[in-house]
Coordinates of C-alpha atoms (C1' of nucleotides) in Angstrom, one line a residue:
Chain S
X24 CA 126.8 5.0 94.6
X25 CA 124.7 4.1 97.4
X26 CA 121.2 3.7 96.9
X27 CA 117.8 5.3 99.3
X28 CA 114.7 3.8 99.2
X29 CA 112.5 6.4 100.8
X30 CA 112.5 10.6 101.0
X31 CA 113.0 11.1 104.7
X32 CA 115.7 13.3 103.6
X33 CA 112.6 15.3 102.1
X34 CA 110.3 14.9 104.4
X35 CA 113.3 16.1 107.5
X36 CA 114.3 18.7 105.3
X37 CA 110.0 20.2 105.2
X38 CA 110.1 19.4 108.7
X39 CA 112.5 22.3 109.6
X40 CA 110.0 25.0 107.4
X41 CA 106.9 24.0 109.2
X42 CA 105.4 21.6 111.4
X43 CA 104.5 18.6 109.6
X44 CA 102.7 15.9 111.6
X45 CA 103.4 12.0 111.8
X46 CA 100.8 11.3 108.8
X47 CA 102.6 14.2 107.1
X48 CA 106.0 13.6 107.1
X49 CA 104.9 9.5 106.5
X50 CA 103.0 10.9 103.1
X51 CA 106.1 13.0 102.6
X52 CA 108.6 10.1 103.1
X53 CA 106.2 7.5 100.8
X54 CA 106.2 9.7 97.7
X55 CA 106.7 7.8 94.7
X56 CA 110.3 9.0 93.4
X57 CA 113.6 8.3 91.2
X58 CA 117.0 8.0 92.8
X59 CA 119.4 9.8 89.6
X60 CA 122.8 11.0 89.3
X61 CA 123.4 13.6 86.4
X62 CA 126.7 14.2 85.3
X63 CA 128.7 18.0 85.2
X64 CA 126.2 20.4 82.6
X65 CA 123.7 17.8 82.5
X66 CA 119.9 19.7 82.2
X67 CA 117.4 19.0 85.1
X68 CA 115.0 21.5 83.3
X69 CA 115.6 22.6 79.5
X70 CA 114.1 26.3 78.8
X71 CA 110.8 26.3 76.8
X72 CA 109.8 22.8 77.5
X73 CA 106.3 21.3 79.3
X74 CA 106.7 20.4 82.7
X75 CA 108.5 16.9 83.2
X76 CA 106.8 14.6 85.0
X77 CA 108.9 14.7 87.7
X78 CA 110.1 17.4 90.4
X79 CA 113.8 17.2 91.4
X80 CA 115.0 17.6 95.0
X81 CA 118.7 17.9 95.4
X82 CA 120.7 15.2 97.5
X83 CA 124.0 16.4 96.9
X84 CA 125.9 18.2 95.2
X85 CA 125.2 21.5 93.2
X86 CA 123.1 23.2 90.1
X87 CA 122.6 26.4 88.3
X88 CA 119.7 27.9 87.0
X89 CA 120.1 29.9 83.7
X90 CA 118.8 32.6 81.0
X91 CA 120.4 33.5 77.9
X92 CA 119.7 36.4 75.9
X93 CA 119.5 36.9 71.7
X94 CA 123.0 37.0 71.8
X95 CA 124.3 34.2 73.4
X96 CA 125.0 35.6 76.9
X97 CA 124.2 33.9 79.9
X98 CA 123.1 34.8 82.8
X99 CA 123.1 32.6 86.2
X100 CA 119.9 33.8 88.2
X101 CA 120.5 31.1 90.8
X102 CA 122.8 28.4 92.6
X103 CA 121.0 25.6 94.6
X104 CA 122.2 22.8 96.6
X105 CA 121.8 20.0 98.5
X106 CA 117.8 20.3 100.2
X107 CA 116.9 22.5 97.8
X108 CA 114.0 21.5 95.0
X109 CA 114.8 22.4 91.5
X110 CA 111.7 23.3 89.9
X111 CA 108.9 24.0 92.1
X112 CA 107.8 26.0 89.2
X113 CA 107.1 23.4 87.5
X114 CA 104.6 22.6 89.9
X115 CA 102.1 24.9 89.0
X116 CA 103.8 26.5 85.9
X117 CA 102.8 24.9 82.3
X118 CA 105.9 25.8 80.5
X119 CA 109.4 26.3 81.6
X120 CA 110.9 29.7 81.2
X121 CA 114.9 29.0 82.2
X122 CA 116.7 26.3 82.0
X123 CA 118.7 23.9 85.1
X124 CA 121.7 22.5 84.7
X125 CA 124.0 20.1 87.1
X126 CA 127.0 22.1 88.0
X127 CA 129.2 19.0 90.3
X128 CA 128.1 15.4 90.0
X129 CA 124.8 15.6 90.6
X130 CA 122.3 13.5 93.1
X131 CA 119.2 14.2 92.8
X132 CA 115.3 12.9 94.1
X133 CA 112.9 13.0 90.9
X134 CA 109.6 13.5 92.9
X135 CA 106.1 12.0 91.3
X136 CA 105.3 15.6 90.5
X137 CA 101.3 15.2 90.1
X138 CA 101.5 13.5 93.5
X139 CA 103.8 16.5 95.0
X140 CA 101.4 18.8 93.6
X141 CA 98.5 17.2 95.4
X142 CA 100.2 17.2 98.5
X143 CA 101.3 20.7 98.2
X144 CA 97.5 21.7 97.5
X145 CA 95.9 19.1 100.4
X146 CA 98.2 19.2 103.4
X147 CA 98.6 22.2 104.6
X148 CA 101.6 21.7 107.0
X149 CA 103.6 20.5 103.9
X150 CA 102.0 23.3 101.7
X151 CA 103.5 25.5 103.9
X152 CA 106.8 24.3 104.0
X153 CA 107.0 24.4 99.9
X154 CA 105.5 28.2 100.0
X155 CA 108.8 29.2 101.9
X156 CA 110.7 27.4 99.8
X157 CA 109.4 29.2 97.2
X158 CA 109.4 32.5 98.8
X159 CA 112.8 31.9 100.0
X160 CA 114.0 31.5 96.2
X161 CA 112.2 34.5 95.4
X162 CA 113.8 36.8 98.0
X163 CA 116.9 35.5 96.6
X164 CA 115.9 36.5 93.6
X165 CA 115.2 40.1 94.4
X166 CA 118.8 40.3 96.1
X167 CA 120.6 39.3 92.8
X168 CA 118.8 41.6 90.7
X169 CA 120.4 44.4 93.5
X170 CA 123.8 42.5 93.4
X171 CA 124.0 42.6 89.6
X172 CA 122.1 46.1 89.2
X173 CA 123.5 48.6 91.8
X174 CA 126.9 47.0 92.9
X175 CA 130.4 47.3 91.8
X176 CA 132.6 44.4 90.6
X177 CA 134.6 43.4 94.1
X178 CA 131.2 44.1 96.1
X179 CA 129.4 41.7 93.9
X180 CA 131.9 38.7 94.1
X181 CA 132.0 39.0 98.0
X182 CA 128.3 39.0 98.1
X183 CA 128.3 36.1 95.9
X184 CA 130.9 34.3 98.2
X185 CA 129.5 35.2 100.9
X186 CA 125.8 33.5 100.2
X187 CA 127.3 30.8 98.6
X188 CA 129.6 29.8 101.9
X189 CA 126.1 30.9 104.1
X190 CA 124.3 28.8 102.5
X191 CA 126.6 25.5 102.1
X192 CA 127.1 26.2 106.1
X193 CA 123.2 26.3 107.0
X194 CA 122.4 23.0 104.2
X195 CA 125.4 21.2 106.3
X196 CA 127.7 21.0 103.2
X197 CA 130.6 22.8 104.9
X198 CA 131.7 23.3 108.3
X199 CA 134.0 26.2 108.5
X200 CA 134.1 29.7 106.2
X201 CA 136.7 27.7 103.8
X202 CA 135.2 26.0 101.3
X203 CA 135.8 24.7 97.8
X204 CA 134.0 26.9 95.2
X205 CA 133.3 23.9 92.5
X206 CA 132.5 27.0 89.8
X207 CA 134.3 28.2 87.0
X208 CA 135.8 31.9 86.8
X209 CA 133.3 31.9 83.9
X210 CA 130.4 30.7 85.6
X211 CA 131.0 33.1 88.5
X212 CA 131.0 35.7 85.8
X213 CA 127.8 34.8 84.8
X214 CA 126.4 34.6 88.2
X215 CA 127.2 38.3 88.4
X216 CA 126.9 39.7 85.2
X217 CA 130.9 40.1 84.4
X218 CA 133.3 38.5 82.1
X219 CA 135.6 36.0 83.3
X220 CA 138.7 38.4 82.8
X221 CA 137.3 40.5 85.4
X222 CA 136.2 38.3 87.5
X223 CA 139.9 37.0 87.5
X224 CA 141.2 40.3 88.3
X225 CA 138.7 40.9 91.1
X226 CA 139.4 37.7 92.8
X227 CA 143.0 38.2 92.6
X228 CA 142.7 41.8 94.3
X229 CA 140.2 40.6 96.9
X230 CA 143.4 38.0 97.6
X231 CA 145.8 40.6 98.1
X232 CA 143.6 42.5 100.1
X233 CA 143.4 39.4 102.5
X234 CA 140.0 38.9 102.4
X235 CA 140.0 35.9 100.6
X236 CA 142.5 33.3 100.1
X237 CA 142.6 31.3 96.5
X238 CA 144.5 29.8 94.1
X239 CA 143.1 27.6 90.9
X240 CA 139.8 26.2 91.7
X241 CA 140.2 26.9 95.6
X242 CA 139.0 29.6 97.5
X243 CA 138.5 30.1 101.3
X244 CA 137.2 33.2 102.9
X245 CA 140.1 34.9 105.3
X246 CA 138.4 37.5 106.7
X247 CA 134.4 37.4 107.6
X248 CA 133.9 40.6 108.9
X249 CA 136.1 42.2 105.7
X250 CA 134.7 40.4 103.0
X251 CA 130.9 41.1 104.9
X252 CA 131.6 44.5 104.3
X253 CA 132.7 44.6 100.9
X254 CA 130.1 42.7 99.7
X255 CA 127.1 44.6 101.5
X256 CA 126.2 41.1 103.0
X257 CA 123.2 41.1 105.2
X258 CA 121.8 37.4 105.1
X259 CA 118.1 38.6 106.2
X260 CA 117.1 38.0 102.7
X261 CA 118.0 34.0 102.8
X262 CA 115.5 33.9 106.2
X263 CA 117.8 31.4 107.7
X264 CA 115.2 31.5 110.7
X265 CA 112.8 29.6 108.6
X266 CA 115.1 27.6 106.4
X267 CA 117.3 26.3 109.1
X268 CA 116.4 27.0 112.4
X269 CA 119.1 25.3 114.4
X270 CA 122.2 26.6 112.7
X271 CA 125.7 25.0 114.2
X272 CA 129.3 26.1 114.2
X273 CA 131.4 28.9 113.7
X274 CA 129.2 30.8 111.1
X275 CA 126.3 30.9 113.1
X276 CA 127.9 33.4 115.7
X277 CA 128.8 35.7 113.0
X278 CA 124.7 35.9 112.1
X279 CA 122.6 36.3 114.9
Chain Q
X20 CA 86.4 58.0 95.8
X21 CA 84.3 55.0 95.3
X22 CA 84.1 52.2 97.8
X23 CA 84.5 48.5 97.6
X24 CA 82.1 46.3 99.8
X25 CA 83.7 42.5 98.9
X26 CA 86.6 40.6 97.0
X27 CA 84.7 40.3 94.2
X28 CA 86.8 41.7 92.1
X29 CA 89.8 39.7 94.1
X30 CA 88.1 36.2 93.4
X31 CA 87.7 36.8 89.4
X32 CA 91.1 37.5 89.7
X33 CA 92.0 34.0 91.3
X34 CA 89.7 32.4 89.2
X35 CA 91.5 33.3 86.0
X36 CA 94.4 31.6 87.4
X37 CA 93.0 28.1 88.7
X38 CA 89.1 26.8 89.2
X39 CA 87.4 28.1 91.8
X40 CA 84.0 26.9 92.6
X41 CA 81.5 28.2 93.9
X42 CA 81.9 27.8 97.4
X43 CA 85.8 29.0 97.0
X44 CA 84.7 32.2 95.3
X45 CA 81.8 32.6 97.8
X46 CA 84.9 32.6 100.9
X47 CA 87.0 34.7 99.1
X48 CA 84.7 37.3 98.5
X49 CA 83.8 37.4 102.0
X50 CA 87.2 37.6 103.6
X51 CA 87.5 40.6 105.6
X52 CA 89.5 43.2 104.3
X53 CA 90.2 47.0 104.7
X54 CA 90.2 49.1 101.1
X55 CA 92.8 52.5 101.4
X56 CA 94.5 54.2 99.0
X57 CA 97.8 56.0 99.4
X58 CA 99.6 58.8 98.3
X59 CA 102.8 58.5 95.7
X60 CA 105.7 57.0 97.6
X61 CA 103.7 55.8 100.6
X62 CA 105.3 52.6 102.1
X63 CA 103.5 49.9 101.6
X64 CA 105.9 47.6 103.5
X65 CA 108.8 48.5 104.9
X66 CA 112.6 46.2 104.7
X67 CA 113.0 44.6 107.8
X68 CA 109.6 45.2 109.3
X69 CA 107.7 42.0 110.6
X70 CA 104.6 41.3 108.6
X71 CA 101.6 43.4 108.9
X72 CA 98.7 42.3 110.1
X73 CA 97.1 41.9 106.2
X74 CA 98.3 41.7 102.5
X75 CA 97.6 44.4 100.1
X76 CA 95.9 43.6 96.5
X77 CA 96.2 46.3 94.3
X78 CA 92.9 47.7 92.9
X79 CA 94.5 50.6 90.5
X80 CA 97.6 52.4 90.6
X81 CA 101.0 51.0 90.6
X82 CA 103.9 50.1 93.0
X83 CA 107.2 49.4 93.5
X84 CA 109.7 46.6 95.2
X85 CA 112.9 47.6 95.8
X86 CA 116.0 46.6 98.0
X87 CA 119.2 49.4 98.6
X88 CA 122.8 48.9 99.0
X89 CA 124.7 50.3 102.1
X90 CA 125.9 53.0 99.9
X91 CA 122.4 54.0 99.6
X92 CA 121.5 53.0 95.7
X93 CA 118.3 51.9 95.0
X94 CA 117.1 48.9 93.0
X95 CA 113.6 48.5 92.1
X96 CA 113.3 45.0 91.6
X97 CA 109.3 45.0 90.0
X98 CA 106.6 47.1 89.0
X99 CA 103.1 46.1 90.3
X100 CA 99.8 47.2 88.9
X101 CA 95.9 46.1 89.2
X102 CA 95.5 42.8 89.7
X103 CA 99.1 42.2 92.2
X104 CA 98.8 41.1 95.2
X105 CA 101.5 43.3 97.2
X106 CA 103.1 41.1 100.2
X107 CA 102.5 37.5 99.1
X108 CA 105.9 37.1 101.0
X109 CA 104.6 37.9 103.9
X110 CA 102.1 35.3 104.1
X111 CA 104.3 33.1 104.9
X112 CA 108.2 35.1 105.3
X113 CA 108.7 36.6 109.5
X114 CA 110.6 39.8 108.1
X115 CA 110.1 42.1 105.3
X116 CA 113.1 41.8 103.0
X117 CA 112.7 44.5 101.2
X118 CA 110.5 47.5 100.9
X119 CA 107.0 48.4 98.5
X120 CA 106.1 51.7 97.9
X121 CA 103.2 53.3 96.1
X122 CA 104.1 54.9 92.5
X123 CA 101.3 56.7 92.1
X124 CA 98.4 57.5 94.1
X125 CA 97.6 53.5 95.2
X126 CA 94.1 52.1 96.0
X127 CA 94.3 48.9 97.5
X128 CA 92.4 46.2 99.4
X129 CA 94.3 45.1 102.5
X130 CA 93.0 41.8 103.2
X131 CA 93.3 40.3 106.4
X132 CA 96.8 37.8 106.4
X133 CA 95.6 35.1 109.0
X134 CA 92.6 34.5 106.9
X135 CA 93.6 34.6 103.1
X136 CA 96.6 32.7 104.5
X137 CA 94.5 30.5 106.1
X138 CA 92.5 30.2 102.4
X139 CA 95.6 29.6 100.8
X140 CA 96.1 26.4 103.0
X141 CA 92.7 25.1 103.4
X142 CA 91.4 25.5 99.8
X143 CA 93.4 23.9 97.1
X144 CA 91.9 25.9 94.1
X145 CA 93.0 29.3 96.4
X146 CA 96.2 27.7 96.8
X147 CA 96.6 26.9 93.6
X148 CA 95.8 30.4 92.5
X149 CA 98.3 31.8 94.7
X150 CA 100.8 29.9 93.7
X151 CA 100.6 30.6 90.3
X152 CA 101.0 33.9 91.3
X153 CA 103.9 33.7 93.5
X154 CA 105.9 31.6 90.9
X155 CA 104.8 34.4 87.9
X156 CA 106.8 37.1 90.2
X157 CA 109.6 34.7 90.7
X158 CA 109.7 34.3 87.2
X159 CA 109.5 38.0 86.5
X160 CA 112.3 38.4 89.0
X161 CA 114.8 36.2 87.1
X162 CA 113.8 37.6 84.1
X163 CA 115.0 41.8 85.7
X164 CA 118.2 39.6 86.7
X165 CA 119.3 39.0 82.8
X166 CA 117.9 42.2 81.9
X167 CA 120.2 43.9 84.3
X168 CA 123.1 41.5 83.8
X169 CA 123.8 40.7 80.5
X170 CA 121.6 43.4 78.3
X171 CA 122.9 46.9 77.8
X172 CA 121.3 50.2 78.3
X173 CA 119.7 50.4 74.9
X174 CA 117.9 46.6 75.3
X175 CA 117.7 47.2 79.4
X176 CA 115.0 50.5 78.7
X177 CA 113.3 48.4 75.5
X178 CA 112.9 45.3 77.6
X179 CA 111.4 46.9 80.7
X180 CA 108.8 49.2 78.2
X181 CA 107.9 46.1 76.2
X182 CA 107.1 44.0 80.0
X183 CA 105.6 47.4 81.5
X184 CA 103.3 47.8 78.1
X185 CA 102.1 44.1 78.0
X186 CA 101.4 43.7 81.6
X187 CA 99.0 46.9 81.6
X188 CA 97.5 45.6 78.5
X189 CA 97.1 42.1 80.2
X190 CA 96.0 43.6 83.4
X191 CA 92.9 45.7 81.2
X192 CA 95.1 48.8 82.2
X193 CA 95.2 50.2 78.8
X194 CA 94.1 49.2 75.1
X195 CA 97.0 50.1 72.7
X196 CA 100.4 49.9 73.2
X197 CA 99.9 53.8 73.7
X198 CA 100.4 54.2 77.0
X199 CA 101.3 57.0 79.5
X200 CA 104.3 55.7 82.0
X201 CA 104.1 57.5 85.1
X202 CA 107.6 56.8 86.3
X203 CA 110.2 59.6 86.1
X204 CA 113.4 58.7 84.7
X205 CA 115.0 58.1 88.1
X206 CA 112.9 55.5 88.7
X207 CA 113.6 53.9 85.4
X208 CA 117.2 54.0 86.1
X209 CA 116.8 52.5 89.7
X210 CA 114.6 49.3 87.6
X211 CA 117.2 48.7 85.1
X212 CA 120.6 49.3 87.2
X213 CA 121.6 52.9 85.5
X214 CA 122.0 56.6 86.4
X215 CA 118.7 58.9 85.2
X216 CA 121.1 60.9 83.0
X217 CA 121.9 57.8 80.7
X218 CA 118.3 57.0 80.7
X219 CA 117.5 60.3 79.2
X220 CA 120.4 59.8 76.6
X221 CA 118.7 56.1 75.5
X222 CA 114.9 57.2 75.6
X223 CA 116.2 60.2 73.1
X224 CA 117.7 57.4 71.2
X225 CA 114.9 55.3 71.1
X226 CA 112.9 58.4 69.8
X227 CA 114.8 58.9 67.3
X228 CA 115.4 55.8 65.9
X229 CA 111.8 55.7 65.7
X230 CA 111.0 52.7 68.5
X231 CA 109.1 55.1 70.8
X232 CA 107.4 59.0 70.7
X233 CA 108.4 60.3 73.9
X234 CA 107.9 63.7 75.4
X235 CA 107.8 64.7 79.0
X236 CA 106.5 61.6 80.9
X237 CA 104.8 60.5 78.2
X238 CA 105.9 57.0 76.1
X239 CA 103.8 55.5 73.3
X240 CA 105.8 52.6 71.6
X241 CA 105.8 53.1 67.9
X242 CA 106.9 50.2 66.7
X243 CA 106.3 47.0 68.2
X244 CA 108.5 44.9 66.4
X245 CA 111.2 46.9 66.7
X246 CA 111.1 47.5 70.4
X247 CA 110.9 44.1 70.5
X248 CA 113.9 42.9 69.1
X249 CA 116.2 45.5 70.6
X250 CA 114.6 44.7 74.5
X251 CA 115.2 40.9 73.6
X252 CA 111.6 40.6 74.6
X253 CA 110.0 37.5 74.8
X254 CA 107.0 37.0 76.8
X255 CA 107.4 33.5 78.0
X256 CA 108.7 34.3 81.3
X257 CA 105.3 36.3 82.0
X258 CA 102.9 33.0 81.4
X259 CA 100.6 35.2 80.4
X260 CA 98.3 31.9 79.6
X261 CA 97.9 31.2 82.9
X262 CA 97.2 34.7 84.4
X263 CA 95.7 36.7 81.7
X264 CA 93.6 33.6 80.0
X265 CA 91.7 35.6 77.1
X266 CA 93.9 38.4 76.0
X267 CA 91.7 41.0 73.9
X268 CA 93.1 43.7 72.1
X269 CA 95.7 44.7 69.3
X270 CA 99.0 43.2 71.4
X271 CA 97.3 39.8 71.9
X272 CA 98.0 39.3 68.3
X273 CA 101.7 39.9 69.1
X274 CA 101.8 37.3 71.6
X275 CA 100.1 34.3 70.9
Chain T
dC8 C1' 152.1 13.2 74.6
dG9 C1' 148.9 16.2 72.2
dA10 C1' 144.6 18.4 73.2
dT11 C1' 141.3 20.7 75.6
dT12 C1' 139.6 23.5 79.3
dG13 C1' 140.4 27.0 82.5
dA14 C1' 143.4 30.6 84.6
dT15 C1' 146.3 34.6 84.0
dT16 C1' 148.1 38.8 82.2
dG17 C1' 148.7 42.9 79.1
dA18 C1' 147.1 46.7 76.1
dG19 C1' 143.7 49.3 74.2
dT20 C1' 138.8 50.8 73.9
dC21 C1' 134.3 52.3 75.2
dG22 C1' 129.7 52.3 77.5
dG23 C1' 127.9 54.3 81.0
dC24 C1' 129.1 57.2 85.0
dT25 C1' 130.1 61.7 87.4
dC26 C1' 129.8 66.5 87.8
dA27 C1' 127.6 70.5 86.6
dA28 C1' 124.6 73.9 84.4
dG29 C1' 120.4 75.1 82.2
dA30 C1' 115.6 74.4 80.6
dT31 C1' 110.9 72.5 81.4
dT32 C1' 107.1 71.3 83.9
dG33 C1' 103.5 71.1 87.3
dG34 C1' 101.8 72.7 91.4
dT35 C1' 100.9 76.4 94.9
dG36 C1' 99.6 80.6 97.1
dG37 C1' 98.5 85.3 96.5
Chain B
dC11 C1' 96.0 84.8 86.3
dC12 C1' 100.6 85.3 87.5
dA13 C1' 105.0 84.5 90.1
dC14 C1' 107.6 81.3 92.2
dC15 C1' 109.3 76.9 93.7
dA16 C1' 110.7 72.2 93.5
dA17 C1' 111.0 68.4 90.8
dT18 C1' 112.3 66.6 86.7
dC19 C1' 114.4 66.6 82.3
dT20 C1' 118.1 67.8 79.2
dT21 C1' 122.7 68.5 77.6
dG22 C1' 127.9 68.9 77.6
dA23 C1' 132.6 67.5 79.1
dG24 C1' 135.6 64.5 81.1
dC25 C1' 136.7 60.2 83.3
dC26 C1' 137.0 55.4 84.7
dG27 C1' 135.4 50.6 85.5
dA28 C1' 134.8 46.9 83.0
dC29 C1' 135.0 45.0 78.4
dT30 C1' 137.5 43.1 74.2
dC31 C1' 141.1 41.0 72.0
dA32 C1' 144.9 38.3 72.3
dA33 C1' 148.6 35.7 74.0
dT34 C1' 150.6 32.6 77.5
dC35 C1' 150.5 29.4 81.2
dA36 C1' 148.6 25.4 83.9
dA37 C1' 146.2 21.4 84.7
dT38 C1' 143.7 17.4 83.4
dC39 C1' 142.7 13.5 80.5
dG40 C1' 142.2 10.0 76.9

DNA sequence: CGATTGATTGAGTCGGCTCAAGATTGGTGG
DNA sequence: CCACCAATCTTGAGCCGACTCAATCAATCG
């Protein structure tokens, strides 16, 4: 496990949301922070607790945020990976209402979070880098309240697979539309508001159908434009434009 | 119709969020700003639209957010009332992703976007403000994607009359936990991911188990607790503390 | 090697959908 | 004030997508 000593990676990362000056990204880069792994499950944020003092920015691998209802279910309302900050709520929230977990092996950044906070307020180039982060999440957000409200079971795992690959691509985790999906049959089913049984059956007809190919823990998309289609994919709501502006390789023809 | 001739009534509404002094207050009250009010089902922004030119705070009336599927189903993804600012996305998002449209006859103040964007940059207690606001509608957002995932049609109605009924109350909409809803039953099915027909079906249910009196377009909750428990409803996710600081009335005792 | 976690498959059930027909309601023009 | 129209609400009947329950298989690991 290597080691970093400063958050460039952060500071780059803002860098590509809005134009941060030399003192900026310096400021950025100098933030006092914690180099962590957390193991598989392991809670970055635990529902119903005060802020910690820190704010977690993800170096690699991925997490889940997650509600549960009376009963027990569970409901995913969000995947994030690396670049992405896990609890900008926190930030400005006293009390957290959902809880993160470490879905991989988990590297993450704990940020100084009264010193992040102070930044976001003070600098305004850096401000408004974290306001589309923010607003990003949000939009993403409003398209998995449509995914899990008004579409059917195949249409909502393509969509899910879809963002998931689209967004690996543009955070530079993958290079090409085949990708190892590090998530549970279960976990997808709570991403999407099904039971693992179904999900199972969905995947395995989306196989035959050729638009995906998988088998255990594997899957890699066969066919774009098919599986695009299915799962009423339009990736205007991830704003790619202001997330990553200069996206490479072979997904970046298929979204203009 | 009355008219407005400042943001007064915009900067209390900031100031119950973070501290505004003086000077803040002063700036926001003066930032220009255009008041209108629109008929039921006018757009207020339209999916895929660049930003316009301001950013609409609602003065009375409600709205609606929602996103459709190629098939042409609708999702409403929130309800907005007095006090919501419309297009925060916008301040700082290239493309609408997703539409707003008035639920009832809106009156709003469209402020002028360069310059409360500007405010939200330059002034740390307006930025702060904002913030809390933006991360209270993500929060709401995760929130609909449980409610529509994992709850059935029973706790799905209960959930969203519980949020609908607090919010008012929060928002000095109404007094009791009597209120009028002026959605039809369409519209409730496109918030909570069901057809109108089955809507109709749990509403009579509710009746008649005695959670609600319903007639027409008219729902008064009868009995709090109840409603409660069957909606799963738990007010965290609202952080009413930080929005709605000094909750009179008869549901403030529900909610401490 | 046994144990645990996850994937797979079958059979049966049911919640919520579709389709379709009336009944209400509110608004409009004469 | 009434007649009429367009939404909206209401109710019934039948169906189906996704769930539940349950068993089996596969892979990983101390």
């Amino acid at each position: 496990m290597s080691s970093i000593t400063n958050l460039d990676f952060f500071a780059r990362r803002l860098s590509q949301r809005a134009a941060l000056d030399e003192e900026d990204r310096a400021a950025v880069s100098a933030l006092p922070f914690q180099h962590r792994y957390l193991n598989p499950s392991a809670y970055v944020v635990r529902e119903g607790e005060p802020p910690r003092p820190h704010c977690s920015f993800v170096l690699s691998g991925l997490a889940f945020r997650h509600k549960l209802t009376v009963h027990g279910a569970r409901q995913i309302v969000s995947i994030h990976l690396a670049g992405d900050l896990l609890d900008l709520q926190h930030l400005f929230l006293n009390i957290a209402d959902h809880s993160v977990q470490a879905l991989t092996e988990l590297e993450v950044a704990d940020i100084d979070r009264d010193a992040l906070r102070e930044m976001a307020l003070e600098r305004p180039a850096v401000g408004q880098a974290l306001w589309i982060d923010g607003l990003v999440d949000a939009s993403i957000y409003r398209e998995w309240v449509l995914n899990v409200g008004r579409r059917d079971a195949r249409a909502r795992i393509a969509h899910i697979l879809c963002e998931i690959a689209v967004r690996m691509h543009a955070a530079g985790v993958i290079d090409a539309a085949d990708f190892h999906l590090p998530m549970t049959q279960e976990q997808l089913g709570d991403a999407t508001g099904m039971t693992s049984v179904h999900v199972n059956r969905t995947l395995k007809a989306l196989a035959k159908d050729g638009l995906i190919d998988h088998s255990g823990r594997w899957i890699a998309i066969q066919d774009w434009n098919k599986i695009r289609r299915e799962g009423d994919f339009n990736p205007l709501y991830l704003h790619l434009d202001q997330v990553a502006p200069h996206l490479p390789g072979p997904l970046s023809s298929m979204f203009p």
